[in-house]
């Protein structure tokens, strides 16, 4: 195919300095043609199509079929929307949808808030140790979710947990609590772990966003006699809105899609208290081997995310290039 | 006038104090758990599972690290993680650099659509494609192989790295390239001799981000590998839980070992990483 492209292309404009090395010269000549832009895109597009597009399309197809790995002899049977109908008639599914909303909304909001507070504090100039604090603050974000999960499981353990010990010593609690086993505290406890893991991501992006606001704007506002709150509202917020929107979208996507922490910490329990859509899809697929139903749950997740992103981009008024 | 200035200064000092308090509080929140994990990794098992909580290990020992390292297969899996990460970084940077350069420099039909498409790709739920991916990789013999795993990671990390790299390439003035081309360089020659050297810190930052994500990845690694010979590090940590009755000391030691390379990586490229992520996120 590359041969054809070159044959139909206009001859190279400049003589290449590599002309004594044939293959390199060919690539050099090719890079002068108008097909070059597309040729550069080709490797990544091929990879993404092969490893993502095909699996996604066949996953969507799967959601309309009966397919169970344990009954593989029965093969795939088209059943239309039956998986979807069964899901929406299942009372458990309502609870799982509600849990997912709690998980994503509280997760994103708490992490954004703490991230913003951290970014504003770190952004003050001339703080001693600011640079090292910025690096240390990012650590939770770069460690594996499995490690973070086990670490917090130990911290919050009902018998050995240091957090229980501290709270009892301070007199906040009268006895140790089983945070992950109590339906009332399980979801808040997992949210706390994800707050620890997730807020540095917001700090990172918001700090960078704050740093990119031109200093002259603040100086001009100061000349006009604006107080810090007015400056924050009139300059900082509009200037960092694109970063905020991008960060929230990325975070919502990963909150929605990754069941890692639940797998490590609670497995959805107690009862259904920490079941989210991603964990549900994962468990239907790998505990019950009911891949058709799992695919249907995943498609619902995908639709929710797409609707959220479109609406959020519209509402926030951030236009993309 | 003077009074206004001094009160202004006092307010600034007050803000600074508030900032210090917030930062100190957050550092306790961030580092406390990590320190506890570090301390736990130095305790004997009987000192972890005890009614009297030991804040400082009474019998500090490296026993957990030694036990972990001597367990069969652990070094293999550490190496597996390293190989998978290395392959993923090379694939991503190779394919990503070309594509990002094209999107940064050319205005072709479908360019906006392509960017939206890459954002969309990030949204696909992992579970949705796991089974088809599993079947596909098995049919071409790439299941339970580090190469197959790296290939999978590459496609997931490619959109992010592409958007980051595009930001860095945007920042390199096209004039420099034009100058090189007037001197007789081809486009690809200019890419390698002008653009890449100028964007190298950005490329390094992208590489670090890819490395960290690949090193930490858990779900795909759990599902797409089946034998000890291709298991990666996070999977090992999770499977240890099923094997023993929560070996806290070992888990803590494993956690410490797995975050060390990340901290080393990260401290190298922290500055460029921050800039790159911002560029990638905003322009994405």
mmCIF file of N, CA, C and O in Angstrom, chain A residues 16-17 31-32 36-38 40-41 44 47 50-56 58 62 118 124 128 135 138 142-144 146-147 150-151 154-155 160 165-166 196 204 246 253 257 259 282 286 291 298 302 305 309, chain B residues 12 15-16 20 26 29-30 33 36 53 55 98-99 102 106 108 118 121-125 128-132 136 155 158 181 184 186-188 216 218-219 223 237-238 241 258-259 262 266 270 274 277 281:
data_model
loop_
_atom_site.group_PDB
_atom_site.id
_atom_site.type_symbol
_atom_site.label_atom_id
_atom_site.label_comp_id
_atom_site.label_asym_id
_atom_site.label_seq_id
_atom_site.Cartn_x
_atom_site.Cartn_y
_atom_site.Cartn_z
ATOM 1 N N UNK A 16 16.936 14.895 -0.664
ATOM 2 C CA UNK A 16 17.183 14.622 0.752
ATOM 3 C C UNK A 16 18.672 14.420 0.993
ATOM 4 O O UNK A 16 19.373 13.912 0.126
ATOM 5 N N UNK A 17 19.124 14.832 2.172
ATOM 6 C CA UNK A 17 20.543 14.652 2.490
ATOM 7 C C UNK A 17 20.899 13.189 2.694
ATOM 8 O O UNK A 17 22.068 12.846 2.798
ATOM 9 N N UNK A 31 7.625 11.477 3.439
ATOM 10 C CA UNK A 31 7.201 12.451 4.440
ATOM 11 C C UNK A 31 6.887 13.793 3.796
ATOM 12 O O UNK A 31 6.354 14.683 4.439
ATOM 13 N N UNK A 32 7.223 13.952 2.509
ATOM 14 C CA UNK A 32 6.916 15.213 1.833
ATOM 15 C C UNK A 32 5.569 15.157 1.113
ATOM 16 O O UNK A 32 5.095 16.150 0.598
ATOM 17 N N UNK A 36 1.277 11.966 4.183
ATOM 18 C CA UNK A 36 2.116 11.781 5.377
ATOM 19 C C UNK A 36 1.298 11.890 6.668
ATOM 20 O O UNK A 36 1.436 11.090 7.580
ATOM 21 N N UNK A 37 0.403 12.897 6.730
ATOM 22 C CA UNK A 37 -0.394 13.097 7.936
ATOM 23 C C UNK A 37 -1.144 11.816 8.297
ATOM 24 O O UNK A 37 -1.216 11.423 9.459
ATOM 25 N N UNK A 38 -1.691 11.158 7.256
ATOM 26 C CA UNK A 38 -2.469 9.956 7.518
ATOM 27 C C UNK A 38 -1.569 8.769 7.858
ATOM 28 O O UNK A 38 -1.900 7.950 8.705
ATOM 29 N N UNK A 40 1.167 8.808 9.401
ATOM 30 C CA UNK A 40 1.618 8.925 10.788
ATOM 31 C C UNK A 40 0.553 8.423 11.759
ATOM 32 O O UNK A 40 0.849 7.900 12.822
ATOM 33 N N UNK A 41 -0.704 8.605 11.356
ATOM 34 C CA UNK A 41 -1.799 8.212 12.248
ATOM 35 C C UNK A 41 -2.050 6.715 12.208
ATOM 36 O O UNK A 41 -2.663 6.155 13.107
ATOM 37 N N UNK A 44 -1.242 4.024 15.261
ATOM 38 C CA UNK A 44 -2.085 4.147 16.460
ATOM 39 C C UNK A 44 -3.527 3.778 16.139
ATOM 40 O O UNK A 44 -4.204 3.131 16.934
ATOM 41 N N UNK A 47 -3.877 -0.024 15.949
ATOM 42 C CA UNK A 47 -3.844 -0.608 17.293
ATOM 43 C C UNK A 47 -5.170 -0.407 18.006
ATOM 44 O O UNK A 47 -5.761 -1.340 18.533
ATOM 45 N N UNK A 50 -8.007 -2.440 16.495
ATOM 46 C CA UNK A 50 -7.920 -3.879 16.736
ATOM 47 C C UNK A 50 -8.228 -4.216 18.183
ATOM 48 O O UNK A 50 -8.958 -5.168 18.461
ATOM 49 N N UNK A 51 -7.684 -3.451 19.103
ATOM 50 C CA UNK A 51 -7.772 -3.862 20.495
ATOM 51 C C UNK A 51 -8.927 -3.192 21.235
ATOM 52 O O UNK A 51 -9.309 -3.625 22.305
ATOM 53 N N UNK A 52 -9.524 -2.151 20.661
ATOM 54 C CA UNK A 52 -10.644 -1.523 21.369
ATOM 55 C C UNK A 52 -11.943 -1.589 20.573
ATOM 56 O O UNK A 52 -12.959 -2.067 21.068
ATOM 57 N N UNK A 53 -11.895 -1.117 19.327
ATOM 58 C CA UNK A 53 -13.143 -1.017 18.572
ATOM 59 C C UNK A 53 -13.794 -2.382 18.374
ATOM 60 O O UNK A 53 -14.977 -2.573 18.670
ATOM 61 N N UNK A 54 -13.012 -3.350 17.919
ATOM 62 C CA UNK A 54 -13.600 -4.668 17.702
ATOM 63 C C UNK A 54 -14.170 -5.247 19.000
ATOM 64 O O UNK A 54 -15.332 -5.664 19.024
ATOM 65 N N UNK A 55 -13.401 -5.262 20.107
ATOM 66 C CA UNK A 55 -13.969 -5.798 21.342
ATOM 67 C C UNK A 55 -15.213 -5.046 21.821
ATOM 68 O O UNK A 55 -16.152 -5.664 22.310
ATOM 69 N N UNK A 56 -15.222 -3.716 21.653
ATOM 70 C CA UNK A 56 -16.385 -2.965 22.124
ATOM 71 C C UNK A 56 -17.613 -3.325 21.296
ATOM 72 O O UNK A 56 -18.691 -3.608 21.836
ATOM 73 N N UNK A 58 -18.129 -6.005 19.590
ATOM 74 C CA UNK A 58 -18.595 -7.362 19.831
ATOM 75 C C UNK A 58 -19.159 -7.482 21.239
ATOM 76 O O UNK A 58 -20.044 -8.304 21.482
ATOM 77 N N UNK A 62 -22.811 -8.688 22.166
ATOM 78 C CA UNK A 62 -22.984 -9.716 23.198
ATOM 79 C C UNK A 62 -24.172 -9.393 24.117
ATOM 80 O O UNK A 62 -24.860 -10.290 24.599
ATOM 81 N N UNK A 118 -6.286 21.927 48.543
ATOM 82 C CA UNK A 118 -4.851 21.643 48.519
ATOM 83 C C UNK A 118 -4.147 22.498 47.479
ATOM 84 O O UNK A 118 -3.086 23.075 47.739
ATOM 85 N N UNK A 124 0.117 29.277 47.051
ATOM 86 C CA UNK A 124 0.637 30.500 47.663
ATOM 87 C C UNK A 124 2.147 30.568 47.462
ATOM 88 O O UNK A 124 2.853 29.586 47.626
ATOM 89 N N UNK A 128 7.691 27.928 52.405
ATOM 90 C CA UNK A 128 8.869 27.070 52.582
ATOM 91 C C UNK A 128 8.457 25.614 52.395
ATOM 92 O O UNK A 128 7.439 25.187 52.916
ATOM 93 N N UNK A 135 5.191 17.378 45.648
ATOM 94 C CA UNK A 135 5.539 16.024 45.213
ATOM 95 C C UNK A 135 4.931 14.981 46.152
ATOM 96 O O UNK A 135 4.304 14.021 45.716
ATOM 97 N N UNK A 138 1.283 14.058 45.857
ATOM 98 C CA UNK A 138 0.831 13.284 44.699
ATOM 99 C C UNK A 138 1.015 11.777 44.881
ATOM 100 O O UNK A 138 0.513 10.992 44.092
ATOM 101 N N UNK A 142 -0.152 7.771 42.586
ATOM 102 C CA UNK A 142 0.704 6.929 41.756
ATOM 103 C C UNK A 142 0.906 5.528 42.318
ATOM 104 O O UNK A 142 1.584 4.721 41.696
ATOM 105 N N UNK A 143 0.333 5.210 43.471
ATOM 106 C CA UNK A 143 0.554 3.849 43.953
ATOM 107 C C UNK A 143 -0.597 2.941 43.508
ATOM 108 O O UNK A 143 -1.703 3.403 43.287
ATOM 109 N N UNK A 144 -0.328 1.638 43.337
ATOM 110 C CA UNK A 144 -1.345 0.734 42.798
ATOM 111 C C UNK A 144 -2.594 0.688 43.675
ATOM 112 O O UNK A 144 -2.503 0.745 44.905
ATOM 113 N N UNK A 146 -4.442 -1.760 44.331
ATOM 114 C CA UNK A 146 -4.427 -2.940 45.188
ATOM 115 C C UNK A 146 -3.666 -2.643 46.485
ATOM 116 O O UNK A 146 -4.110 -2.997 47.581
ATOM 117 N N UNK A 147 -2.531 -1.960 46.352
ATOM 118 C CA UNK A 147 -1.741 -1.618 47.531
ATOM 119 C C UNK A 147 -2.531 -0.667 48.426
ATOM 120 O O UNK A 147 -2.632 -0.869 49.641
ATOM 121 N N UNK A 150 -5.285 -2.644 50.307
ATOM 122 C CA UNK A 150 -4.817 -3.453 51.440
ATOM 123 C C UNK A 150 -4.362 -2.573 52.594
ATOM 124 O O UNK A 150 -4.595 -2.876 53.758
ATOM 125 N N UNK A 151 -3.701 -1.470 52.252
ATOM 126 C CA UNK A 151 -3.197 -0.589 53.284
ATOM 127 C C UNK A 151 -4.347 -0.050 54.132
ATOM 128 O O UNK A 151 -4.290 -0.063 55.364
ATOM 129 N N UNK A 154 -6.035 -2.569 56.414
ATOM 130 C CA UNK A 154 -5.329 -2.721 57.687
ATOM 131 C C UNK A 154 -5.600 -1.535 58.621
ATOM 132 O O UNK A 154 -5.870 -1.709 59.803
ATOM 133 N N UNK A 155 -5.554 -0.323 58.047
ATOM 134 C CA UNK A 155 -5.776 0.875 58.875
ATOM 135 C C UNK A 155 -7.149 0.862 59.530
ATOM 136 O O UNK A 155 -7.324 1.307 60.659
ATOM 137 N N UNK A 160 -7.404 -4.818 64.401
ATOM 138 C CA UNK A 160 -6.012 -4.375 64.424
ATOM 139 C C UNK A 160 -5.843 -2.942 63.923
ATOM 140 O O UNK A 160 -4.730 -2.443 63.837
ATOM 141 N N UNK A 165 -8.034 2.489 66.980
ATOM 142 C CA UNK A 165 -7.276 2.724 68.204
ATOM 143 C C UNK A 165 -7.208 4.210 68.535
ATOM 144 O O UNK A 165 -7.463 4.633 69.658
ATOM 145 N N UNK A 166 -6.877 5.008 67.510
ATOM 146 C CA UNK A 166 -6.753 6.451 67.736
ATOM 147 C C UNK A 166 -8.092 7.046 68.149
ATOM 148 O O UNK A 166 -8.175 7.827 69.106
ATOM 149 N N UNK A 196 -8.624 9.556 49.459
ATOM 150 C CA UNK A 196 -7.175 9.555 49.670
ATOM 151 C C UNK A 196 -6.462 9.357 48.333
ATOM 152 O O UNK A 196 -5.489 10.029 48.023
ATOM 153 N N UNK A 204 -3.180 18.131 41.388
ATOM 154 C CA UNK A 204 -2.215 18.240 40.295
ATOM 155 C C UNK A 204 -2.745 19.135 39.178
ATOM 156 O O UNK A 204 -2.109 20.105 38.768
ATOM 157 N N UNK A 246 -12.390 19.360 32.583
ATOM 158 C CA UNK A 246 -11.643 18.199 32.083
ATOM 159 C C UNK A 246 -11.345 17.228 33.218
ATOM 160 O O UNK A 246 -11.531 16.010 33.076
ATOM 161 N N UNK A 253 -15.230 9.310 34.798
ATOM 162 C CA UNK A 253 -15.028 8.106 33.983
ATOM 163 C C UNK A 253 -14.353 7.025 34.809
ATOM 164 O O UNK A 253 -14.792 5.868 34.836
ATOM 165 N N UNK A 257 -15.904 3.400 36.036
ATOM 166 C CA UNK A 257 -15.441 2.187 35.353
ATOM 167 C C UNK A 257 -14.579 1.242 36.174
ATOM 168 O O UNK A 257 -14.403 0.094 35.781
ATOM 169 N N UNK A 259 -13.696 -1.082 39.280
ATOM 170 C CA UNK A 259 -14.171 -1.732 40.492
ATOM 171 C C UNK A 259 -13.028 -2.145 41.420
ATOM 172 O O UNK A 259 -13.262 -2.804 42.427
ATOM 173 N N UNK A 282 -18.599 -6.859 36.550
ATOM 174 C CA UNK A 282 -17.428 -7.715 36.732
ATOM 175 C C UNK A 282 -17.824 -9.056 37.353
ATOM 176 O O UNK A 282 -17.373 -10.114 36.920
ATOM 177 N N UNK A 286 -17.483 -12.752 35.822
ATOM 178 C CA UNK A 286 -16.418 -13.668 36.226
ATOM 179 C C UNK A 286 -16.775 -14.577 37.381
ATOM 180 O O UNK A 286 -16.036 -15.510 37.671
ATOM 181 N N UNK A 291 -21.819 -13.733 30.414
ATOM 182 C CA UNK A 291 -21.201 -12.602 29.721
ATOM 183 C C UNK A 291 -22.206 -11.702 29.027
ATOM 184 O O UNK A 291 -21.986 -10.511 28.896
ATOM 185 N N UNK A 298 -22.525 -3.227 31.165
ATOM 186 C CA UNK A 298 -21.464 -2.337 30.676
ATOM 187 C C UNK A 298 -21.995 -1.325 29.675
ATOM 188 O O UNK A 298 -21.572 -0.165 29.666
ATOM 189 N N UNK A 302 -21.777 2.722 29.792
ATOM 190 C CA UNK A 302 -21.238 3.532 28.701
ATOM 191 C C UNK A 302 -22.226 4.638 28.322
ATOM 192 O O UNK A 302 -21.841 5.800 28.137
ATOM 193 N N UNK A 305 -22.260 7.384 30.932
ATOM 194 C CA UNK A 305 -21.065 8.232 30.826
ATOM 195 C C UNK A 305 -21.160 9.187 29.643
ATOM 196 O O UNK A 305 -20.791 10.365 29.751
ATOM 197 N N UNK A 309 -21.209 13.196 29.896
ATOM 198 C CA UNK A 309 -20.168 14.023 29.283
ATOM 199 C C UNK A 309 -20.758 15.080 28.364
ATOM 200 O O UNK A 309 -20.372 16.252 28.414
ATOM 201 N N UNK B 12 -1.659 38.950 54.427
ATOM 202 C CA UNK B 12 -0.883 37.966 53.656
ATOM 203 C C UNK B 12 -0.276 36.922 54.580
ATOM 204 O O UNK B 12 -0.271 35.731 54.281
ATOM 205 N N UNK B 15 -2.862 34.490 55.659
ATOM 206 C CA UNK B 15 -3.130 33.509 54.603
ATOM 207 C C UNK B 15 -2.043 32.450 54.550
ATOM 208 O O UNK B 15 -2.307 31.263 54.376
ATOM 209 N N UNK B 16 -0.790 32.915 54.657
ATOM 210 C CA UNK B 16 0.318 31.960 54.630
ATOM 211 C C UNK B 16 0.168 30.943 55.749
ATOM 212 O O UNK B 16 0.354 29.746 55.542
ATOM 213 N N UNK B 20 -0.129 26.941 55.468
ATOM 214 C CA UNK B 20 0.750 25.971 56.138
ATOM 215 C C UNK B 20 -0.058 24.936 56.898
ATOM 216 O O UNK B 20 0.227 23.741 56.849
ATOM 217 N N UNK B 26 -2.963 17.996 55.345
ATOM 218 C CA UNK B 26 -3.087 17.090 54.204
ATOM 219 C C UNK B 26 -1.915 16.122 54.130
ATOM 220 O O UNK B 26 -2.072 14.965 53.757
ATOM 221 N N UNK B 29 -2.576 13.314 56.377
ATOM 222 C CA UNK B 29 -3.568 12.440 55.747
ATOM 223 C C UNK B 29 -2.931 11.576 54.651
ATOM 224 O O UNK B 29 -3.209 10.387 54.535
ATOM 225 N N UNK B 30 -2.044 12.194 53.864
ATOM 226 C CA UNK B 30 -1.443 11.487 52.729
ATOM 227 C C UNK B 30 -0.354 10.515 53.189
ATOM 228 O O UNK B 30 -0.302 9.364 52.757
ATOM 229 N N UNK B 33 -0.945 7.005 56.317
ATOM 230 C CA UNK B 33 -1.183 5.618 55.917
ATOM 231 C C UNK B 33 0.060 4.949 55.330
ATOM 232 O O UNK B 33 0.346 3.791 55.630
ATOM 233 N N UNK B 36 2.387 4.083 58.063
ATOM 234 C CA UNK B 36 1.884 2.932 58.806
ATOM 235 C C UNK B 36 2.181 1.638 58.062
ATOM 236 O O UNK B 36 2.565 0.633 58.655
ATOM 237 N N UNK B 53 -1.670 -2.527 70.336
ATOM 238 C CA UNK B 53 -1.163 -1.969 69.094
ATOM 239 C C UNK B 53 0.233 -1.384 69.315
ATOM 240 O O UNK B 53 0.441 -0.613 70.246
ATOM 241 N N UNK B 55 2.840 1.114 68.005
ATOM 242 C CA UNK B 55 3.002 2.213 67.054
ATOM 243 C C UNK B 55 4.392 2.165 66.451
ATOM 244 O O UNK B 55 4.568 2.358 65.252
ATOM 245 N N UNK B 98 4.146 9.632 16.575
ATOM 246 C CA UNK B 98 3.773 9.870 15.174
ATOM 247 C C UNK B 98 2.384 10.479 15.068
ATOM 248 O O UNK B 98 2.167 11.482 14.389
ATOM 249 N N UNK B 99 1.428 9.848 15.779
ATOM 250 C CA UNK B 99 0.046 10.325 15.675
ATOM 251 C C UNK B 99 -0.091 11.733 16.244
ATOM 252 O O UNK B 99 -0.741 12.593 15.649
ATOM 253 N N UNK B 102 1.254 14.294 13.928
ATOM 254 C CA UNK B 102 0.353 14.511 12.793
ATOM 255 C C UNK B 102 -0.812 15.412 13.196
ATOM 256 O O UNK B 102 -1.142 16.368 12.501
ATOM 257 N N UNK B 106 -0.825 18.989 11.269
ATOM 258 C CA UNK B 106 -1.627 19.011 10.055
ATOM 259 C C UNK B 106 -3.070 19.337 10.359
ATOM 260 O O UNK B 106 -3.582 18.981 11.416
ATOM 261 N N UNK B 108 -6.189 18.194 8.814
ATOM 262 C CA UNK B 108 -6.796 17.346 7.792
ATOM 263 C C UNK B 108 -8.254 17.103 8.138
ATOM 264 O O UNK B 108 -8.701 17.388 9.256
ATOM 265 N N UNK B 118 -10.858 9.753 20.417
ATOM 266 C CA UNK B 118 -9.914 9.295 21.432
ATOM 267 C C UNK B 118 -10.427 9.565 22.842
ATOM 268 O O UNK B 118 -10.157 8.805 23.762
ATOM 269 N N UNK B 121 -12.882 6.786 23.517
ATOM 270 C CA UNK B 121 -12.238 5.508 23.777
ATOM 271 C C UNK B 121 -11.927 5.335 25.264
ATOM 272 O O UNK B 121 -11.986 4.244 25.811
ATOM 273 N N UNK B 122 -11.634 6.467 25.924
ATOM 274 C CA UNK B 122 -11.325 6.393 27.350
ATOM 275 C C UNK B 122 -12.531 5.988 28.183
ATOM 276 O O UNK B 122 -12.402 5.626 29.334
ATOM 277 N N UNK B 123 -13.722 6.149 27.612
ATOM 278 C CA UNK B 123 -14.925 5.911 28.396
ATOM 279 C C UNK B 123 -15.356 4.458 28.409
ATOM 280 O O UNK B 123 -16.211 4.080 29.200
ATOM 281 N N UNK B 124 -14.854 3.661 27.478
ATOM 282 C CA UNK B 124 -15.361 2.301 27.361
ATOM 283 C C UNK B 124 -15.097 1.505 28.627
ATOM 284 O O UNK B 124 -13.957 1.406 29.080
ATOM 285 N N UNK B 125 -16.153 0.908 29.209
ATOM 286 C CA UNK B 125 -15.951 0.113 30.416
ATOM 287 C C UNK B 125 -15.088 -1.112 30.122
ATOM 288 O O UNK B 125 -15.259 -1.761 29.097
ATOM 289 N N UNK B 128 -16.743 -4.502 29.451
ATOM 290 C CA UNK B 128 -17.404 -4.662 28.160
ATOM 291 C C UNK B 128 -16.498 -5.336 27.145
ATOM 292 O O UNK B 128 -16.926 -6.141 26.335
ATOM 293 N N UNK B 129 -15.217 -4.984 27.200
ATOM 294 C CA UNK B 129 -14.347 -5.538 26.162
ATOM 295 C C UNK B 129 -13.473 -6.677 26.656
ATOM 296 O O UNK B 129 -12.765 -7.291 25.862
ATOM 297 N N UNK B 130 -13.566 -6.982 27.929
ATOM 298 C CA UNK B 130 -12.672 -8.027 28.439
ATOM 299 C C UNK B 130 -12.883 -9.375 27.746
ATOM 300 O O UNK B 130 -11.924 -9.993 27.302
ATOM 301 N N UNK B 131 -14.125 -9.789 27.645
ATOM 302 C CA UNK B 131 -14.353 -11.111 27.059
ATOM 303 C C UNK B 131 -13.983 -11.160 25.578
ATOM 304 O O UNK B 131 -13.204 -12.026 25.169
ATOM 305 N N UNK B 132 -14.515 -10.218 24.750
ATOM 306 C CA UNK B 132 -14.093 -10.247 23.341
ATOM 307 C C UNK B 132 -12.576 -10.161 23.195
ATOM 308 O O UNK B 132 -11.986 -10.861 22.363
ATOM 309 N N UNK B 136 -10.213 -12.848 21.449
ATOM 310 C CA UNK B 136 -9.363 -12.423 20.340
ATOM 311 C C UNK B 136 -7.892 -12.734 20.617
ATOM 312 O O UNK B 136 -7.205 -13.316 19.779
ATOM 313 N N UNK B 155 -3.113 0.227 23.984
ATOM 314 C CA UNK B 155 -4.289 0.853 23.384
ATOM 315 C C UNK B 155 -5.042 1.693 24.402
ATOM 316 O O UNK B 155 -5.630 2.702 24.043
ATOM 317 N N UNK B 158 -2.772 4.812 24.965
ATOM 318 C CA UNK B 158 -2.447 5.589 23.772
ATOM 319 C C UNK B 158 -3.232 6.907 23.700
ATOM 320 O O UNK B 158 -2.622 7.953 23.451
ATOM 321 N N UNK B 181 13.751 22.679 7.222
ATOM 322 C CA UNK B 181 13.353 22.168 5.918
ATOM 323 C C UNK B 181 13.945 23.017 4.809
ATOM 324 O O UNK B 181 14.288 22.518 3.732
ATOM 325 N N UNK B 184 17.122 21.917 3.732
ATOM 326 C CA UNK B 184 17.184 20.671 2.979
ATOM 327 C C UNK B 184 16.745 19.451 3.740
ATOM 328 O O UNK B 184 16.835 18.331 3.259
ATOM 329 N N UNK B 186 14.110 16.766 5.286
ATOM 330 C CA UNK B 186 12.746 16.333 4.989
ATOM 331 C C UNK B 186 11.899 16.553 6.229
ATOM 332 O O UNK B 186 12.402 16.874 7.298
ATOM 333 N N UNK B 187 10.579 16.320 6.088
ATOM 334 C CA UNK B 187 9.691 16.499 7.233
ATOM 335 C C UNK B 187 10.067 15.556 8.370
ATOM 336 O O UNK B 187 10.116 15.936 9.523
ATOM 337 N N UNK B 188 10.323 14.294 7.987
ATOM 338 C CA UNK B 188 10.635 13.345 9.053
ATOM 339 C C UNK B 188 11.999 13.648 9.654
ATOM 340 O O UNK B 188 12.215 13.494 10.859
ATOM 341 N N UNK B 216 0.834 -0.168 37.609
ATOM 342 C CA UNK B 216 -0.229 -0.312 38.601
ATOM 343 C C UNK B 216 -1.424 -1.116 38.122
ATOM 344 O O UNK B 216 -2.274 -1.469 38.916
ATOM 345 N N UNK B 218 -4.388 -3.477 37.177
ATOM 346 C CA UNK B 218 -4.769 -4.652 37.927
ATOM 347 C C UNK B 218 -5.790 -5.527 37.192
ATOM 348 O O UNK B 218 -5.577 -6.734 37.009
ATOM 349 N N UNK B 219 -6.884 -4.937 36.703
ATOM 350 C CA UNK B 219 -7.978 -5.743 36.175
ATOM 351 C C UNK B 219 -7.591 -6.567 34.956
ATOM 352 O O UNK B 219 -7.833 -7.771 34.899
ATOM 353 N N UNK B 223 -7.186 -10.683 34.517
ATOM 354 C CA UNK B 223 -8.033 -11.468 33.619
ATOM 355 C C UNK B 223 -7.290 -12.062 32.437
ATOM 356 O O UNK B 223 -7.665 -13.102 31.931
ATOM 357 N N UNK B 237 -0.024 -9.472 44.559
ATOM 358 C CA UNK B 237 -0.416 -8.928 45.856
ATOM 359 C C UNK B 237 -1.845 -9.322 46.192
ATOM 360 O O UNK B 237 -2.166 -9.675 47.317
ATOM 361 N N UNK B 238 -2.727 -9.268 45.196
ATOM 362 C CA UNK B 238 -4.118 -9.599 45.447
ATOM 363 C C UNK B 238 -4.285 -11.105 45.701
ATOM 364 O O UNK B 238 -5.041 -11.513 46.568
ATOM 365 N N UNK B 241 -3.699 -12.678 49.171
ATOM 366 C CA UNK B 241 -4.772 -12.592 50.152
ATOM 367 C C UNK B 241 -5.559 -13.896 50.189
ATOM 368 O O UNK B 241 -5.912 -14.389 51.248
ATOM 369 N N UNK B 258 6.412 -2.381 45.826
ATOM 370 C CA UNK B 258 5.800 -1.969 44.568
ATOM 371 C C UNK B 258 5.761 -0.460 44.405
ATOM 372 O O UNK B 258 5.664 0.027 43.278
ATOM 373 N N UNK B 259 5.810 0.295 45.520
ATOM 374 C CA UNK B 259 5.766 1.748 45.298
ATOM 375 C C UNK B 259 7.158 2.360 45.156
ATOM 376 O O UNK B 259 7.291 3.480 44.683
ATOM 377 N N UNK B 262 8.033 3.380 41.578
ATOM 378 C CA UNK B 262 7.176 4.488 41.176
ATOM 379 C C UNK B 262 7.701 5.796 41.739
ATOM 380 O O UNK B 262 7.780 6.812 41.043
ATOM 381 N N UNK B 266 8.888 8.804 39.514
ATOM 382 C CA UNK B 266 8.087 9.984 39.655
ATOM 383 C C UNK B 266 8.930 11.189 40.034
ATOM 384 O O UNK B 266 8.748 12.282 39.507
ATOM 385 N N UNK B 270 8.705 14.699 37.757
ATOM 386 C CA UNK B 270 7.542 15.299 38.373
ATOM 387 C C UNK B 270 7.116 16.613 37.701
ATOM 388 O O UNK B 270 5.960 16.799 37.359
ATOM 389 N N UNK B 274 3.594 17.198 35.477
ATOM 390 C CA UNK B 274 2.516 18.101 35.861
ATOM 391 C C UNK B 274 2.116 18.964 34.681
ATOM 392 O O UNK B 274 0.936 19.102 34.345
ATOM 393 N N UNK B 277 0.352 16.833 31.899
ATOM 394 C CA UNK B 277 -1.008 16.408 32.195
ATOM 395 C C UNK B 277 -1.975 17.552 32.003
ATOM 396 O O UNK B 277 -3.071 17.380 31.506
ATOM 397 N N UNK B 281 -4.969 17.453 29.415
ATOM 398 C CA UNK B 281 -6.340 17.491 29.911
ATOM 399 C C UNK B 281 -7.118 18.660 29.321
ATOM 400 O O UNK B 281 -8.263 18.521 28.922
#
